[in-house]
Amino acid sequence: MSRPSDHIDSPAPRPRGDDVAQPRLGPIGYLRFFWRQLTSMRTALFLLLLLAIAAVPGSLFPQRSSDPNGVTLYFTTNKALAPVLDKLQLFDVYTSAWFSAIYLLLFISLIGCVIPRTIFHLKALASAPPRTPARLDRLGAFRAFEVAPDQTDSAGAPITAASATEAARAMLRGSGYRVRLFDGPASSAGGSLSVTAERGYLRETGNLVFHIALIGILLSVGIGGGFGYTGQKVLVTGQAFANVRLTYDSFSPGRFFTDSALVPYRLILDKFSAKYEEQNRNAYGQPIDYTANVTTYDAAGTATKEVIKVNDPLRIGGNEIYLLGNGYAPSITVRDPKGKVVFSESVPFLAQDANLTSIGIVKIPDGLSSQVGMRGFFYPTAAKNEAGTFSSTHPDLRNPMLSLVLYTGDLGINQGTPKSVYSLDSDTMTEVAGPGAASGTGALRLTPGQTAQIPGGLGSITFDNAAPKSDAADLEKSVPRFASFDVHRDPTQGWVLFFAICVLLGLLTSLFIPRRRVWVKVIEQDGGRLRLEYAGLARGEDPGLESAVAEIAERHSQRLGLRLTS
């Protein structure tokens, strides 16, 4: 209670307008202040939310670590925006400077939060339960009963303060409470005995396990990213892949990666098959299943038949091989005017829509009198639109057609600058066949087995694949399929799983185990009567506290066989 200002012991009131002298923090004081702000739980939660928000661009934009072809395509279709996004590191979100800064700050904040709380929790576990409050009736959850002087327990012995207190101690200890006995102050009517009990320290233990496991996940992900790697490989049916760094189409090693981490094995794509919806008109042509049948060879040369499906990776040599994408790889052969073959390959075409309308690039740097570049469009089921353009109406091979736009000139590959095989810089080249050709020659449209002449007498182009027949097996073989695989190695994957389970268990423990203290006090009154008081106190919200105190009172009375009167 505050005293009046004119009280004799009160100091003279401070005149208004006087400045309060604030101590100067100094460099150490400011460091201590910022450290306390950084290691507060509020800051840790804010950084955790900020990390989740910072990860969003990783799902909006293609990432070089997982989809380098998508990054190349993005640069092709967004020539003005892509360089800006690249400077902001939005194509390398998870290794960017700003994402790493948030990651490290969260890591430091969590450690700064957990260590003091762990020390405090260990001291609390080692300390004894506190003394019984003098006035239990001031607590929210309270029960009180009186015992008549002639009351006896179930064995016929008289009820005393000592026996009632011992019964309460044994009951609470059997219920998992930490207990401690206290003697109350003596009065004219008699003394009092009480039991202090507490439990629920597992709640704080679970909270600490949750935060320590979260640190473990961050640490494991960091270590795994440093020693692991990811790589991508596109395989056309029948092609092989060896786990050697140079054979990857793209490879993203961790900071501490060495080539010795590459376990030798070999993989051959025997067959790729896709199943599409044919019955439901509302989902007609939608993919139902993708299956890649492969043969693997370990270091000893032992062959094993395996199947890779979406979300069902192949595990071999410490790697997990995921099926990412697929499409068609038309076989194209280019000959010079004398009929000599200068190019003959199955070229993967990247799908642009659900019906696998695909785009591919073919570059002929040598063998002809001029360098030739082709931008091709492949339609598995070609259909002409009202505007006169073509599109695919089904992802399966029903009416395959290959359309090629041809350019001659410098491909830009002789300057030593790396060029993507999925892009063609035609700004300095001359279009000789296509909508922009000066000669009026349109794009070359080929069906399987057809040959067309390159304008200018440079040679010929053949769409090698045989024309499909009516049976499904021949349709599938007419144009080979390709599959793109993501090869991933994470040496700490098991630890991440372990810490993730610990996070879940710690969270459940901290949410569903209440932290409680309860007291049972036996007071000796006049005439030999005993007064039994029960009270409880919770740390935080505990809607079951009152019912828990009532249950303790009922169990205690049943244990002694008491006939209680309030």
XYZ file of C-alpha atoms in Angstrom:
566
model
C 0.000 0.000 0.000
C 1.426 3.426 -0.900
C 1.853 6.016 1.828
C 0.564 9.609 1.624
C 3.079 12.147 0.418
C 3.060 13.958 3.764
C 4.060 10.833 5.724
C 6.889 11.508 8.116
C 9.093 8.809 6.580
C 8.428 9.849 3.008
C 11.073 11.876 1.179
C 10.216 15.308 -0.078
C 8.476 15.195 -3.438
C 10.808 15.771 -6.384
C 10.224 19.072 -8.141
C 8.737 18.683 -11.580
C 11.012 19.338 -14.505
C 14.156 17.898 -12.902
C 16.020 15.610 -15.277
C 16.633 12.048 -14.157
C 20.288 11.111 -14.455
C 20.542 8.091 -16.737
C 23.691 5.981 -16.518
C 25.791 5.754 -19.670
C 25.802 2.256 -21.148
C 29.142 2.358 -22.884
C 30.331 -0.203 -25.469
C 30.009 -3.210 -23.136
C 26.575 -2.083 -22.022
C 25.368 -1.797 -25.611
C 26.797 -5.216 -26.455
C 25.022 -6.711 -23.449
C 21.784 -5.000 -24.485
C 21.942 -6.281 -28.078
C 22.891 -9.770 -26.889
C 19.876 -9.896 -24.582
C 17.620 -8.733 -27.404
C 19.067 -11.304 -29.803
C 18.758 -14.192 -27.341
C 15.212 -13.408 -26.243
C 12.509 -15.901 -27.141
C 10.573 -13.175 -28.934
C 13.513 -12.558 -31.273
C 13.972 -16.296 -31.879
C 10.315 -16.666 -32.873
C 10.580 -13.623 -35.138
C 13.680 -15.036 -36.848
C 11.983 -18.412 -37.269
C 9.035 -16.704 -38.967
C 11.433 -14.616 -41.063
C 13.283 -17.773 -42.155
C 10.005 -19.330 -43.301
C 9.144 -16.189 -45.276
C 12.654 -16.052 -46.770
C 12.240 -19.622 -48.043
C 9.141 -18.689 -50.073
C 11.088 -17.382 -53.130
C 12.745 -20.794 -53.330
C 9.384 -22.256 -54.344
C 8.442 -19.385 -56.658
C 11.610 -19.279 -58.744
C 13.646 -22.204 -60.164
C 16.794 -22.945 -58.185
C 20.186 -23.713 -59.699
C 20.752 -26.462 -57.144
C 17.652 -28.445 -58.143
C 16.439 -27.144 -61.502
C 19.273 -25.585 -63.533
C 17.368 -26.141 -66.771
C 14.460 -24.162 -65.350
C 16.842 -21.303 -64.532
C 18.160 -21.325 -68.099
C 14.630 -21.298 -69.470
C 13.689 -18.435 -67.139
C 16.603 -16.374 -68.464
C 15.428 -17.122 -72.014
C 11.810 -16.115 -71.452
C 12.486 -13.193 -69.056
C 15.596 -11.526 -70.417
C 15.034 -8.229 -68.599
C 13.850 -9.520 -65.213
C 16.116 -12.557 -64.809
C 19.419 -10.625 -64.326
C 17.804 -8.485 -61.613
C 16.522 -11.557 -59.792
C 19.923 -13.179 -60.162
C 21.628 -10.208 -58.478
C 19.170 -10.615 -55.610
C 20.229 -14.303 -55.441
C 16.657 -15.482 -55.948
C 17.881 -18.407 -58.067
C 20.156 -19.487 -55.184
C 17.886 -18.731 -52.251
C 19.134 -21.340 -49.808
C 22.800 -20.409 -50.268
C 22.247 -16.659 -50.549
C 23.904 -14.208 -48.187
C 20.618 -12.918 -46.777
C 19.165 -16.379 -46.176
C 22.415 -17.520 -44.526
C 22.395 -14.423 -42.304
C 18.891 -15.196 -41.042
C 19.885 -18.837 -40.588
C 22.966 -17.976 -38.517
C 21.169 -15.349 -36.418
C 18.433 -17.873 -35.633
C 21.077 -20.452 -34.729
C 22.836 -18.023 -32.342
C 19.548 -16.810 -30.877
C 18.348 -20.325 -30.111
C 21.639 -21.263 -28.454
C 21.540 -18.069 -26.400
C 17.983 -18.879 -25.329
C 18.521 -22.537 -24.536
C 21.744 -22.466 -22.493
C 20.517 -20.157 -19.671
C 17.149 -21.925 -19.542
C 18.848 -25.313 -19.346
C 21.053 -24.160 -16.445
C 18.045 -22.696 -14.638
C 16.027 -25.881 -15.228
C 18.795 -28.114 -13.858
C 18.993 -25.940 -10.734
C 15.224 -26.181 -10.330
C 15.370 -29.973 -10.606
C 18.062 -30.097 -7.921
C 16.203 -27.781 -5.532
C 13.631 -28.991 -2.993
C 9.942 -28.005 -3.233
C 9.189 -24.650 -1.546
C 7.628 -24.177 1.880
C 3.882 -24.370 2.339
C 2.157 -20.948 2.154
C 0.644 -19.719 5.425
C -2.796 -19.037 3.912
C -3.798 -21.778 1.479
C -7.318 -20.359 1.234
C -5.955 -17.441 -0.796
C -5.087 -19.754 -3.656
C -7.543 -20.260 -6.493
C -7.962 -24.038 -6.171
C -8.785 -24.764 -2.501
C -10.619 -27.429 -0.470
C -10.981 -27.764 3.320
C -12.533 -30.403 5.616
C -12.701 -31.050 9.324
C -12.205 -34.425 11.004
C -14.122 -35.293 14.181
C -12.026 -36.257 17.233
C -13.359 -39.798 17.312
C -12.496 -40.569 13.693
C -10.458 -43.706 13.034
C -8.807 -44.932 9.879
C -9.636 -48.125 7.966
C -7.459 -50.145 10.371
C -9.303 -48.787 13.444
C -6.417 -46.581 14.623
C -7.158 -42.970 15.635
C -6.448 -40.340 13.029
C -3.602 -38.022 14.007
C -1.946 -35.151 12.243
C 1.161 -37.260 11.684
C -0.745 -40.209 10.201
C -2.844 -37.975 7.932
C 0.282 -36.152 6.728
C 2.135 -39.405 6.067
C -0.825 -40.746 4.113
C -0.858 -37.609 1.969
C 2.893 -37.853 1.387
C 2.691 -41.498 0.291
C -0.304 -40.807 -1.966
C 1.307 -37.830 -3.718
C 4.645 -39.562 -4.147
C 2.842 -42.538 -5.691
C 1.221 -40.121 -8.157
C 4.590 -38.901 -9.414
C 4.959 -35.780 -7.287
C 8.146 -34.593 -5.638
C 7.209 -34.163 -1.976
C 8.562 -32.454 1.122
C 7.235 -32.365 4.710
C 7.043 -29.197 6.812
C 6.153 -28.433 10.435
C 3.974 -25.367 10.852
C 4.228 -22.844 13.710
C 2.713 -23.918 17.040
C -0.390 -22.155 18.368
C -2.570 -22.373 21.458
C -4.703 -24.971 19.747
C -1.779 -26.992 18.440
C 0.595 -27.185 15.521
C 0.262 -28.120 11.896
C 1.943 -30.456 9.491
C 1.945 -30.024 5.726
C 3.107 -31.666 2.518
C 4.389 -29.669 -0.435
C 4.287 -31.544 -3.728
C 5.122 -30.542 -7.263
C 5.339 -32.159 -10.658
C 5.373 -31.191 -14.310
C 9.077 -30.478 -14.698
C 8.844 -32.723 -17.742
C 6.938 -29.862 -19.391
C 9.997 -27.613 -19.269
C 12.211 -30.570 -20.188
C 10.080 -31.102 -23.306
C 10.318 -27.414 -24.110
C 14.110 -27.566 -23.882
C 14.222 -30.778 -25.928
C 12.143 -29.019 -28.588
C 14.562 -26.101 -28.829
C 17.709 -28.230 -28.596
C 16.353 -30.530 -31.323
C 15.590 -27.485 -33.453
C 19.220 -26.439 -33.085
C 20.187 -30.014 -33.974
C 18.137 -29.803 -37.179
C 19.760 -26.515 -38.171
C 23.215 -27.907 -37.406
C 22.535 -31.173 -39.262
C 21.201 -29.356 -42.313
C 24.274 -27.113 -42.317
C 26.709 -30.016 -42.004
C 24.791 -32.077 -44.552
C 24.831 -29.187 -47.004
C 28.584 -28.802 -46.499
C 29.513 -32.437 -47.088
C 26.691 -33.436 -49.444
C 25.938 -32.660 -53.069
C 23.144 -32.590 -55.603
C 23.367 -33.299 -59.282
C 21.037 -33.608 -62.237
C 21.203 -35.951 -65.189
C 18.972 -36.319 -68.229
C 18.890 -39.826 -69.708
C 17.247 -40.885 -72.936
C 15.961 -44.462 -72.995
C 18.946 -46.769 -73.443
C 21.569 -44.280 -72.195
C 23.816 -44.926 -69.189
C 25.049 -42.786 -66.317
C 28.094 -43.338 -64.113
C 28.493 -41.670 -60.731
C 31.427 -39.549 -61.837
C 31.396 -35.781 -61.494
C 32.029 -35.100 -65.184
C 28.987 -37.138 -66.290
C 26.455 -34.911 -64.508
C 24.592 -32.300 -66.539
C 24.776 -30.011 -63.505
C 26.495 -30.561 -60.182
C 26.257 -28.538 -56.941
C 28.779 -29.722 -54.326
C 28.843 -28.639 -50.700
C 31.576 -26.449 -49.306
C 33.488 -29.422 -47.857
C 32.765 -31.910 -50.649
C 35.546 -34.028 -52.129
C 35.383 -36.400 -55.080
C 36.081 -39.304 -52.728
C 32.452 -39.014 -51.577
C 31.279 -40.267 -54.997
C 30.614 -43.989 -54.539
C 31.155 -45.808 -57.864
C 28.046 -47.217 -59.531
C 26.399 -47.172 -62.961
C 22.786 -46.801 -64.041
C 21.051 -47.493 -67.366
C 17.565 -46.227 -68.237
C 15.979 -49.312 -69.780
C 12.467 -47.969 -70.223
C 10.333 -45.006 -69.284
C 6.564 -45.320 -69.361
C 3.765 -42.899 -68.565
C 0.113 -43.619 -67.893
C -2.554 -41.003 -68.605
C -6.204 -40.705 -67.677
C -8.440 -41.903 -70.497
C -11.820 -42.502 -68.824
C -12.613 -39.345 -66.861
C -13.433 -36.553 -69.306
C -12.812 -33.878 -66.665
C -9.237 -35.119 -66.202
C -8.631 -36.496 -69.683
C -4.934 -36.668 -70.509
C -3.774 -35.970 -66.947
C -0.786 -38.100 -65.840
C -1.600 -40.968 -63.496
C 1.765 -42.649 -63.129
C 5.381 -42.315 -64.274
C 7.729 -45.305 -64.124
C 11.433 -45.473 -64.908
C 12.813 -48.995 -65.210
C 16.575 -48.988 -64.699
C 19.451 -51.409 -64.318
C 22.115 -50.563 -61.750
C 25.649 -51.888 -61.464
C 27.591 -51.595 -58.208
C 31.384 -51.346 -57.878
C 31.691 -55.130 -58.246
C 29.649 -55.101 -61.476
C 26.569 -56.817 -59.999
C 23.469 -55.904 -62.024
C 20.149 -55.202 -60.312
C 16.795 -54.305 -61.857
C 15.176 -51.306 -60.121
C 12.119 -49.091 -60.518
C 12.039 -45.342 -59.846
C 8.752 -43.509 -59.412
C 7.709 -40.039 -58.353
C 8.296 -39.707 -54.569
C 9.776 -43.211 -54.567
C 13.514 -42.703 -55.098
C 16.213 -45.268 -55.751
C 18.807 -45.540 -52.969
C 22.238 -46.627 -54.114
C 25.812 -45.745 -53.150
C 24.707 -43.396 -50.375
C 22.630 -41.448 -52.915
C 18.938 -40.964 -53.384
C 17.942 -40.743 -57.050
C 14.621 -38.968 -57.612
C 12.572 -38.886 -60.786
C 12.075 -35.194 -61.571
C 10.710 -34.768 -65.077
C 10.301 -36.432 -68.409
C 9.541 -35.755 -72.030
C 10.310 -36.808 -75.553
C 13.697 -37.003 -77.265
C 13.184 -37.077 -81.059
C 16.054 -38.636 -82.978
C 17.413 -36.130 -85.496
C 20.019 -36.773 -88.164
C 21.680 -34.011 -90.179
C 23.654 -34.781 -93.374
C 25.798 -32.578 -95.557
C 25.034 -32.198 -99.313
C 27.060 -35.344 -100.031
C 25.003 -37.426 -97.603
C 27.649 -37.617 -94.869
C 26.197 -37.690 -91.375
C 27.374 -34.684 -89.331
C 24.884 -35.004 -86.457
C 22.769 -37.888 -85.206
C 21.344 -37.807 -81.673
C 18.185 -38.141 -79.650
C 17.622 -34.578 -78.415
C 15.617 -34.031 -75.215
C 12.807 -31.521 -75.732
C 11.558 -29.662 -72.633
C 7.795 -29.802 -72.043
C 5.941 -26.471 -72.029
C 2.443 -27.602 -71.052
C 0.489 -30.561 -69.724
C 0.092 -32.005 -73.213
C 3.902 -32.064 -73.612
C 4.170 -29.466 -76.324
C 7.968 -29.302 -76.127
C 10.863 -27.077 -77.145
C 14.352 -28.303 -78.031
C 17.572 -26.835 -79.359
C 19.886 -28.425 -81.939
C 23.308 -26.928 -82.703
C 25.481 -28.015 -85.635
C 28.859 -26.282 -85.170
C 30.852 -28.391 -87.637
C 30.409 -30.465 -90.766
C 28.371 -27.993 -92.839
C 29.513 -24.952 -94.779
C 27.945 -22.731 -92.113
C 27.062 -23.218 -88.469
C 23.378 -24.089 -88.070
C 21.119 -23.670 -85.082
C 17.606 -25.066 -84.806
C 14.803 -24.173 -82.444
C 12.422 -27.097 -82.541
C 8.864 -27.685 -81.390
C 7.635 -31.217 -80.847
C 3.918 -32.082 -80.703
C 3.091 -35.635 -79.498
C -0.468 -35.265 -80.810
C -0.314 -32.437 -83.319
C -3.462 -30.476 -84.112
C -3.868 -27.282 -86.119
C -5.631 -24.376 -84.445
C -7.996 -21.897 -86.082
C -5.136 -19.381 -86.162
C -3.099 -21.796 -88.270
C -0.619 -22.672 -85.523
C -0.053 -26.106 -84.042
C -0.366 -27.463 -80.528
C -0.531 -30.844 -78.833
C -3.926 -32.065 -77.674
C -2.695 -35.137 -75.766
C 0.592 -36.031 -74.064
C 0.756 -39.477 -75.670
C 2.032 -40.185 -79.186
C -1.078 -40.034 -81.373
C 0.089 -37.789 -84.210
C 3.731 -36.810 -83.581
C 5.174 -33.904 -85.506
C 8.464 -31.998 -85.326
C 8.625 -28.333 -86.379
C 12.044 -26.712 -86.831
C 13.014 -23.058 -87.179
C 16.523 -22.853 -88.713
C 19.228 -20.208 -88.277
C 22.671 -19.915 -89.878
C 25.633 -17.918 -88.610
C 27.832 -17.836 -85.524
C 26.552 -20.013 -82.668
C 28.871 -18.188 -80.256
C 30.524 -21.333 -78.971
C 34.023 -20.698 -80.314
C 34.869 -17.908 -77.860
C 35.260 -20.326 -74.955
C 32.182 -19.014 -73.100
C 29.931 -21.832 -71.821
C 26.556 -22.008 -73.540
C 23.483 -23.873 -72.387
C 22.348 -26.718 -74.616
C 18.753 -25.650 -73.933
C 19.082 -22.101 -75.280
C 19.972 -20.573 -78.639
C 21.116 -16.968 -79.035
C 19.783 -16.144 -82.506
C 20.243 -12.355 -82.323
C 23.364 -12.446 -84.514
C 22.163 -15.295 -86.750
C 20.087 -15.336 -89.946
C 16.740 -17.095 -89.971
C 16.560 -19.247 -93.111
C 13.450 -21.312 -92.330
C 10.623 -20.033 -90.176
C 8.141 -17.216 -89.866
C 10.921 -14.583 -90.028
C 12.849 -16.012 -92.965
C 13.512 -13.457 -95.732
C 13.056 -16.136 -98.390
C 9.549 -16.906 -97.170
C 10.478 -20.483 -96.318
C 8.345 -21.597 -93.427
C 9.334 -23.809 -90.544
C 10.265 -27.357 -91.507
C 7.512 -29.711 -90.338
C 8.472 -33.375 -90.182
C 6.629 -36.524 -89.174
C 8.555 -39.643 -88.082
C 10.631 -40.970 -90.973
C 10.487 -37.787 -93.090
C 13.468 -35.825 -94.478
C 13.620 -32.136 -95.411
C 16.295 -30.086 -97.169
C 18.044 -27.246 -95.381
C 17.556 -24.017 -97.365
C 20.654 -22.799 -99.150
C 21.795 -26.275 -100.113
C 23.493 -26.847 -96.741
C 22.250 -30.425 -96.403
C 19.255 -32.361 -95.094
C 17.441 -33.100 -91.847
C 15.730 -36.392 -91.029
C 13.260 -37.112 -88.247
C 14.615 -40.621 -87.755
C 11.899 -42.211 -85.655
C 9.671 -44.663 -87.447
C 6.050 -43.759 -88.038
C 3.911 -45.229 -85.233
C 1.493 -47.992 -85.973
C -1.733 -48.883 -84.251
C -0.422 -51.058 -81.426
C 0.446 -49.311 -78.129
C 3.923 -50.846 -77.898
C 4.925 -49.424 -81.265
C 3.491 -46.024 -80.383
C 5.681 -45.969 -77.296
C 8.824 -46.913 -79.238
C 8.288 -44.529 -82.151
C 9.823 -41.540 -80.310
C 12.051 -42.315 -77.331
C 11.322 -40.781 -73.949
C 13.816 -39.162 -71.627
C 13.769 -38.839 -67.855
C 15.561 -36.274 -65.708
C 16.950 -37.498 -62.390
C 18.024 -35.614 -59.300
C 20.890 -37.316 -57.463
C 21.070 -36.227 -53.849
C 23.490 -37.113 -51.069
C 22.921 -35.933 -47.503
C 25.134 -37.681 -44.923
C 23.140 -36.195 -42.011
C 19.704 -37.247 -43.217
C 19.301 -39.763 -40.384
C 20.204 -37.124 -37.791
C 17.662 -34.726 -39.260
C 14.991 -37.407 -38.881
C 16.062 -38.099 -35.297
C 15.949 -34.426 -34.312
C 12.628 -33.968 -36.112
C 11.127 -36.759 -33.984
C 12.600 -35.100 -30.889
C 11.017 -31.803 -31.926
C 7.611 -33.465 -32.165
C 7.955 -35.327 -28.865
C 9.260 -32.247 -27.069
C 6.431 -30.112 -28.410
C 3.756 -32.620 -27.384
C 5.301 -32.941 -23.934
C 5.432 -29.180 -23.397
C 1.817 -28.781 -24.529
C 0.062 -31.574 -22.661
C 1.932 -31.980 -19.357
C 0.841 -29.379 -16.756
C 3.217 -27.827 -14.240
C 1.568 -27.937 -10.786
C 2.235 -27.491 -7.099
C -0.202 -28.845 -4.544
C -0.276 -28.669 -0.768
C -1.946 -30.752 1.918
C -1.983 -29.165 5.373
C -3.205 -30.850 8.576
C -4.024 -28.325 11.331
C -4.687 -29.371 14.948
C -7.654 -27.492 16.445
C -9.363 -27.244 19.821
C -11.025 -30.382 21.118
C -8.770 -32.702 19.143
C -10.352 -31.837 15.825
C -8.254 -31.828 12.646
C -8.659 -29.471 9.719
C -7.474 -30.758 6.333
C -6.682 -28.157 3.719
C -5.880 -28.841 0.068
C -4.711 -26.236 -2.416
C -3.013 -26.055 -5.811
C -1.172 -23.589 -7.987
C -0.331 -23.907 -11.663
C 2.365 -22.307 -13.747
C 0.469 -20.904 -16.671
C -3.017 -21.873 -17.745
C -4.291 -25.112 -16.218
C -8.068 -25.569 -16.509
C -7.859 -28.951 -14.762
C -6.265 -27.627 -11.561
C -9.447 -27.371 -9.471
C -10.597 -30.858 -10.421
C -7.086 -32.166 -9.633
C -7.192 -30.626 -6.131
C -10.670 -32.059 -5.567
C -9.448 -35.495 -6.686
C -6.472 -35.329 -4.280
C -8.833 -34.476 -1.407
C -11.145 -37.361 -2.312
C -8.319 -39.892 -2.699
C -6.759 -38.780 0.580
C -10.039 -39.214 2.450
C -10.603 -42.633 0.876
C -7.085 -43.684 1.760
C -7.732 -42.927 5.442
C -11.376 -43.969 5.452
C -12.407 -40.586 6.803
C -15.896 -39.267 7.294
C -15.303 -35.628 6.440
C -17.433 -32.647 7.333
C -16.845 -29.312 5.643
